[in-house]
């Protein structure tokens, strides 16, 4: 290795980022050290700050700097409806539509035995506590329609049956702007199975 | 934004990395905070350490923790030959072949008016100082065969003519394993122009 030790260490560290291999890490290290030392300082500082500040909301498990996140803490949100999502990014996507005024539970992942993510890692006991401590009229499953997301949904459906909580699931079918010609068979299948009578 | 402020700040900071947009930054921030806090600490620490330690070799301009980098400092390297490369990664690629025992000069980029990188940003005056202070018998241009790299090479050829330093350039032609069927016209052109008589 021709690079100084501390550059090598930086390149190795950057590979801890998801989707970053040796080549990208090298490019990033070069960029930070040669073109953007301010940016490097900013990243280091932001990491330090976030690590010390960010924890999980006691109720919904989302990232939060306070014990209760602003959504759980808001009196305007309907606490009897809980929408279960995999990640904060999913929650944000739903929030941006503005269509949902209930509360959330963020699993922070999905069941994935290959990655050693089982029910314990997803904080399922916290979800159970959440739905039993406060009255919940509807648990809306909004996991991804991936294999892991589906397995997670199936698991939660069984679990909620044990505590008798009504569970719903986001509708599956053709997405907006979808062209049948380009839809995969799975989506077409769902669209057919879920077809509804047209009301006058 | 449903994310806590310090998560937003982290996501913004991560976008200073090259090739990282809002979506990747979100994925990275989530990964660091939820799955790999150790990795996050490691990255922050590596950045802090590298920023404080890494500077440029006084002679070859490569990253170095010492005033002279190990290559410039080595008595076994031929200081009368200087290979000019764009980045430390290019230098490393050449070092890994083991074929070259001379010294280097690292431009830390290439001429790119659109990115505001001119001769001054490339430390061309340092290169001039390097080739005039110590006797140099050969300056080997090993810039990339991109538009910017070619422009940089052309610029350096003119510059070296003013100080009367002999300049060579890496051979251009078909790469190892290259199949003519898939070569671009530019490469084929170079391969034809640079063809050599077969010696018996």
PDB file of C-alpha atoms in Angstrom, chain A residues 1-20 23-24 26-44 46-47 49-56 61-65 70-71 86-89 91-92 95-96 106-110 117 121-122, chain B residues 1-20 23-24 26-44 46-47 49-56 61-65 70-71 86-89 91-92 95-96 106-110 117 121-122:
ATOM      1  CA  UNK A   1       0.000   0.000   0.000  1.00  0.00           C
ATOM      2  CA  UNK A   2       1.456   3.298  -1.068  1.00  0.00           C
ATOM      3  CA  UNK A   3      -1.018   5.374   0.933  1.00  0.00           C
ATOM      4  CA  UNK A   4      -0.159   6.599   4.425  1.00  0.00           C
ATOM      5  CA  UNK A   5      -1.527   4.494   7.254  1.00  0.00           C
ATOM      6  CA  UNK A   6      -4.196   6.990   8.297  1.00  0.00           C
ATOM      7  CA  UNK A   7      -5.538   7.118   4.740  1.00  0.00           C
ATOM      8  CA  UNK A   8      -5.733   3.323   4.692  1.00  0.00           C
ATOM      9  CA  UNK A   9      -7.566   3.398   8.021  1.00  0.00           C
ATOM     10  CA  UNK A  10     -10.007   5.956   6.624  1.00  0.00           C
ATOM     11  CA  UNK A  11     -10.608   3.844   3.511  1.00  0.00           C
ATOM     12  CA  UNK A  12     -11.287   0.797   5.653  1.00  0.00           C
ATOM     13  CA  UNK A  13     -13.644   2.738   7.911  1.00  0.00           C
ATOM     14  CA  UNK A  14     -15.621   4.122   4.967  1.00  0.00           C
ATOM     15  CA  UNK A  15     -16.265   0.566   3.821  1.00  0.00           C
ATOM     16  CA  UNK A  16     -18.475   0.146   6.866  1.00  0.00           C
ATOM     17  CA  UNK A  17     -21.005   2.277   4.969  1.00  0.00           C
ATOM     18  CA  UNK A  18     -23.591   0.179   3.124  1.00  0.00           C
ATOM     19  CA  UNK A  19     -22.903  -0.168  -0.587  1.00  0.00           C
ATOM     20  CA  UNK A  20     -19.353   1.140  -0.315  1.00  0.00           C
ATOM     21  CA  UNK A  23     -12.947   1.494  -4.913  1.00  0.00           C
ATOM     22  CA  UNK A  24     -15.673   3.862  -3.702  1.00  0.00           C
ATOM     23  CA  UNK A  26     -10.759   5.140  -2.050  1.00  0.00           C
ATOM     24  CA  UNK A  27     -12.584   7.740  -4.118  1.00  0.00           C
ATOM     25  CA  UNK A  28     -14.345   9.071  -1.013  1.00  0.00           C
ATOM     26  CA  UNK A  29     -11.149   9.257   1.040  1.00  0.00           C
ATOM     27  CA  UNK A  30      -9.379  11.084  -1.787  1.00  0.00           C
ATOM     28  CA  UNK A  31     -12.289  13.487  -2.169  1.00  0.00           C
ATOM     29  CA  UNK A  32     -12.517  14.230   1.543  1.00  0.00           C
ATOM     30  CA  UNK A  33      -8.792  14.755   2.040  1.00  0.00           C
ATOM     31  CA  UNK A  34      -8.017  16.591  -1.169  1.00  0.00           C
ATOM     32  CA  UNK A  35     -11.164  18.444  -2.168  1.00  0.00           C
ATOM     33  CA  UNK A  36     -13.439  18.796   0.807  1.00  0.00           C
ATOM     34  CA  UNK A  37     -11.814  18.867   4.225  1.00  0.00           C
ATOM     35  CA  UNK A  38     -14.690  21.004   5.446  1.00  0.00           C
ATOM     36  CA  UNK A  39     -17.108  18.315   4.357  1.00  0.00           C
ATOM     37  CA  UNK A  40     -15.000  15.706   6.123  1.00  0.00           C
ATOM     38  CA  UNK A  41     -15.113  17.720   9.331  1.00  0.00           C
ATOM     39  CA  UNK A  42     -18.863  18.128   8.886  1.00  0.00           C
ATOM     40  CA  UNK A  43     -19.393  14.373   8.480  1.00  0.00           C
ATOM     41  CA  UNK A  44     -17.266  13.549  11.517  1.00  0.00           C
ATOM     42  CA  UNK A  46     -22.554  14.980  12.397  1.00  0.00           C
ATOM     43  CA  UNK A  47     -21.755  11.358  13.227  1.00  0.00           C
ATOM     44  CA  UNK A  49     -23.556  14.437  17.346  1.00  0.00           C
ATOM     45  CA  UNK A  50     -26.085  11.909  16.037  1.00  0.00           C
ATOM     46  CA  UNK A  51     -24.518   9.060  18.001  1.00  0.00           C
ATOM     47  CA  UNK A  52     -24.830  11.012  21.207  1.00  0.00           C
ATOM     48  CA  UNK A  53     -28.325  12.413  20.565  1.00  0.00           C
ATOM     49  CA  UNK A  54     -30.318   9.843  18.657  1.00  0.00           C
ATOM     50  CA  UNK A  55     -32.160   7.113  20.442  1.00  0.00           C
ATOM     51  CA  UNK A  56     -35.464   5.359  19.931  1.00  0.00           C
ATOM     52  CA  UNK A  61     -39.355   2.762  18.175  1.00  0.00           C
ATOM     53  CA  UNK A  62     -38.526   5.412  15.539  1.00  0.00           C
ATOM     54  CA  UNK A  63     -35.340   7.435  15.855  1.00  0.00           C
ATOM     55  CA  UNK A  64     -35.912  10.223  18.331  1.00  0.00           C
ATOM     56  CA  UNK A  65     -33.933  12.743  20.312  1.00  0.00           C
ATOM     57  CA  UNK A  70     -43.049  14.357  17.986  1.00  0.00           C
ATOM     58  CA  UNK A  71     -45.614  12.089  16.304  1.00  0.00           C
ATOM     59  CA  UNK A  86     -39.939  -1.325   8.399  1.00  0.00           C
ATOM     60  CA  UNK A  87     -37.818   1.834   8.463  1.00  0.00           C
ATOM     61  CA  UNK A  88     -37.917   5.573   9.226  1.00  0.00           C
ATOM     62  CA  UNK A  89     -37.687   6.143   5.465  1.00  0.00           C
ATOM     63  CA  UNK A  91     -42.580   6.296   7.696  1.00  0.00           C
ATOM     64  CA  UNK A  92     -41.388   9.467   6.018  1.00  0.00           C
ATOM     65  CA  UNK A  95     -45.982  11.171   6.227  1.00  0.00           C
ATOM     66  CA  UNK A  96     -45.280  13.011   2.999  1.00  0.00           C
ATOM     67  CA  UNK A 106     -41.101   1.302  13.276  1.00  0.00           C
ATOM     68  CA  UNK A 107     -39.639  -2.211  13.202  1.00  0.00           C
ATOM     69  CA  UNK A 108     -36.211  -0.924  12.120  1.00  0.00           C
ATOM     70  CA  UNK A 109     -35.872  -3.757   9.645  1.00  0.00           C
ATOM     71  CA  UNK A 110     -37.635  -6.901   8.546  1.00  0.00           C
ATOM     72  CA  UNK A 117     -32.573 -10.482  12.169  1.00  0.00           C
ATOM     73  CA  UNK A 121     -33.968  -7.783  16.788  1.00  0.00           C
ATOM     74  CA  UNK A 122     -37.127  -6.133  15.463  1.00  0.00           C
TER      75      UNK A 122
ATOM     76  CA  UNK B   1     -39.300  15.681   7.894  1.00  0.00           C
ATOM     77  CA  UNK B   2     -40.199  13.036  10.426  1.00  0.00           C
ATOM     78  CA  UNK B   3     -36.559  12.329  11.342  1.00  0.00           C
ATOM     79  CA  UNK B   4     -34.964  14.010  14.357  1.00  0.00           C
ATOM     80  CA  UNK B   5     -32.831  17.040  13.564  1.00  0.00           C
ATOM     81  CA  UNK B   6     -29.499  15.321  14.198  1.00  0.00           C
ATOM     82  CA  UNK B   7     -30.429  12.508  11.797  1.00  0.00           C
ATOM     83  CA  UNK B   8     -31.255  15.121   9.156  1.00  0.00           C
ATOM     84  CA  UNK B   9     -27.916  16.809   9.781  1.00  0.00           C
ATOM     85  CA  UNK B  10     -26.139  13.473   9.419  1.00  0.00           C
ATOM     86  CA  UNK B  11     -27.976  12.735   6.162  1.00  0.00           C
ATOM     87  CA  UNK B  12     -26.991  16.137   4.791  1.00  0.00           C
ATOM     88  CA  UNK B  13     -23.374  15.685   5.844  1.00  0.00           C
ATOM     89  CA  UNK B  14     -23.131  12.256   4.202  1.00  0.00           C
ATOM     90  CA  UNK B  15     -24.182  13.837   0.913  1.00  0.00           C
ATOM     91  CA  UNK B  16     -20.822  15.593   0.871  1.00  0.00           C
ATOM     92  CA  UNK B  17     -19.371  12.207  -0.078  1.00  0.00           C
ATOM     93  CA  UNK B  18     -18.923  11.796  -3.831  1.00  0.00           C
ATOM     94  CA  UNK B  19     -21.649   9.734  -5.479  1.00  0.00           C
ATOM     95  CA  UNK B  20     -23.955   9.906  -2.471  1.00  0.00           C
ATOM     96  CA  UNK B  23     -31.490   8.218  -0.842  1.00  0.00           C
ATOM     97  CA  UNK B  24     -28.063   6.674  -0.226  1.00  0.00           C
ATOM     98  CA  UNK B  26     -30.666   8.103   4.209  1.00  0.00           C
ATOM     99  CA  UNK B  27     -29.741   4.445   3.884  1.00  0.00           C
ATOM    100  CA  UNK B  28     -26.269   5.127   5.288  1.00  0.00           C
ATOM    101  CA  UNK B  29     -27.562   7.145   8.225  1.00  0.00           C
ATOM    102  CA  UNK B  30     -30.080   4.439   9.054  1.00  0.00           C
ATOM    103  CA  UNK B  31     -27.422   1.762   8.804  1.00  0.00           C
ATOM    104  CA  UNK B  32     -24.951   3.647  10.995  1.00  0.00           C
ATOM    105  CA  UNK B  33     -27.455   4.541  13.698  1.00  0.00           C
ATOM    106  CA  UNK B  34     -29.409   1.305  13.793  1.00  0.00           C
ATOM    107  CA  UNK B  35     -27.040  -1.452  12.745  1.00  0.00           C
ATOM    108  CA  UNK B  36     -23.480  -0.289  13.149  1.00  0.00           C
ATOM    109  CA  UNK B  37     -22.819   2.353  15.784  1.00  0.00           C
ATOM    110  CA  UNK B  38     -19.331   0.933  16.179  1.00  0.00           C
ATOM    111  CA  UNK B  39     -18.730   1.482  12.481  1.00  0.00           C
ATOM    112  CA  UNK B  40     -20.026   5.027  12.801  1.00  0.00           C
ATOM    113  CA  UNK B  41     -17.615   5.705  15.648  1.00  0.00           C
ATOM    114  CA  UNK B  42     -14.824   4.183  13.565  1.00  0.00           C
ATOM    115  CA  UNK B  43     -15.583   6.422  10.583  1.00  0.00           C
ATOM    116  CA  UNK B  44     -15.760   9.554  12.716  1.00  0.00           C
ATOM    117  CA  UNK B  46     -10.741   7.792  11.105  1.00  0.00           C
ATOM    118  CA  UNK B  47     -11.814  11.105   9.558  1.00  0.00           C
ATOM    119  CA  UNK B  49      -7.307  11.199  12.592  1.00  0.00           C
ATOM    120  CA  UNK B  50      -6.678  11.472   8.841  1.00  0.00           C
ATOM    121  CA  UNK B  51      -7.518  15.189   8.789  1.00  0.00           C
ATOM    122  CA  UNK B  52      -4.955  15.868  11.477  1.00  0.00           C
ATOM    123  CA  UNK B  53      -2.237  13.551  10.131  1.00  0.00           C
ATOM    124  CA  UNK B  54      -2.389  13.575   6.351  1.00  0.00           C
ATOM    125  CA  UNK B  55      -0.614  16.211   4.373  1.00  0.00           C
ATOM    126  CA  UNK B  56       1.250  16.240   1.091  1.00  0.00           C
ATOM    127  CA  UNK B  61       2.662  15.906  -3.686  1.00  0.00           C
ATOM    128  CA  UNK B  62       1.174  12.518  -2.747  1.00  0.00           C
ATOM    129  CA  UNK B  63      -0.648  12.137   0.559  1.00  0.00           C
ATOM    130  CA  UNK B  64       1.898  11.654   3.300  1.00  0.00           C
ATOM    131  CA  UNK B  65       2.105  11.703   7.068  1.00  0.00           C
ATOM    132  CA  UNK B  70       8.314   6.652   1.860  1.00  0.00           C
ATOM    133  CA  UNK B  71       8.799   6.482  -1.924  1.00  0.00           C
ATOM    134  CA  UNK B  86      -3.465  12.157 -11.498  1.00  0.00           C
ATOM    135  CA  UNK B  87      -4.315  10.528  -8.176  1.00  0.00           C
ATOM    136  CA  UNK B  88      -2.885   8.387  -5.368  1.00  0.00           C
ATOM    137  CA  UNK B  89      -5.064   5.559  -6.685  1.00  0.00           C
ATOM    138  CA  UNK B  91       0.082   5.646  -8.258  1.00  0.00           C
ATOM    139  CA  UNK B  92      -1.036   2.620  -6.273  1.00  0.00           C
ATOM    140  CA  UNK B  95       3.082   0.355  -7.649  1.00  0.00           C
ATOM    141  CA  UNK B  96       1.155  -2.881  -7.591  1.00  0.00           C
ATOM    142  CA  UNK B 106       0.867  13.242  -8.037  1.00  0.00           C
ATOM    143  CA  UNK B 107      -1.192  16.049  -9.575  1.00  0.00           C
ATOM    144  CA  UNK B 108      -4.176  15.319  -7.306  1.00  0.00           C
ATOM    145  CA  UNK B 109      -6.536  15.774 -10.207  1.00  0.00           C
ATOM    146  CA  UNK B 110      -6.581  16.789 -13.835  1.00  0.00           C
ATOM    147  CA  UNK B 117      -9.337  23.032 -11.579  1.00  0.00           C
ATOM    148  CA  UNK B 121      -4.938  23.809  -8.321  1.00  0.00           C
ATOM    149  CA  UNK B 122      -2.815  20.954  -9.664  1.00  0.00           C
TER     150      UNK B 122
END
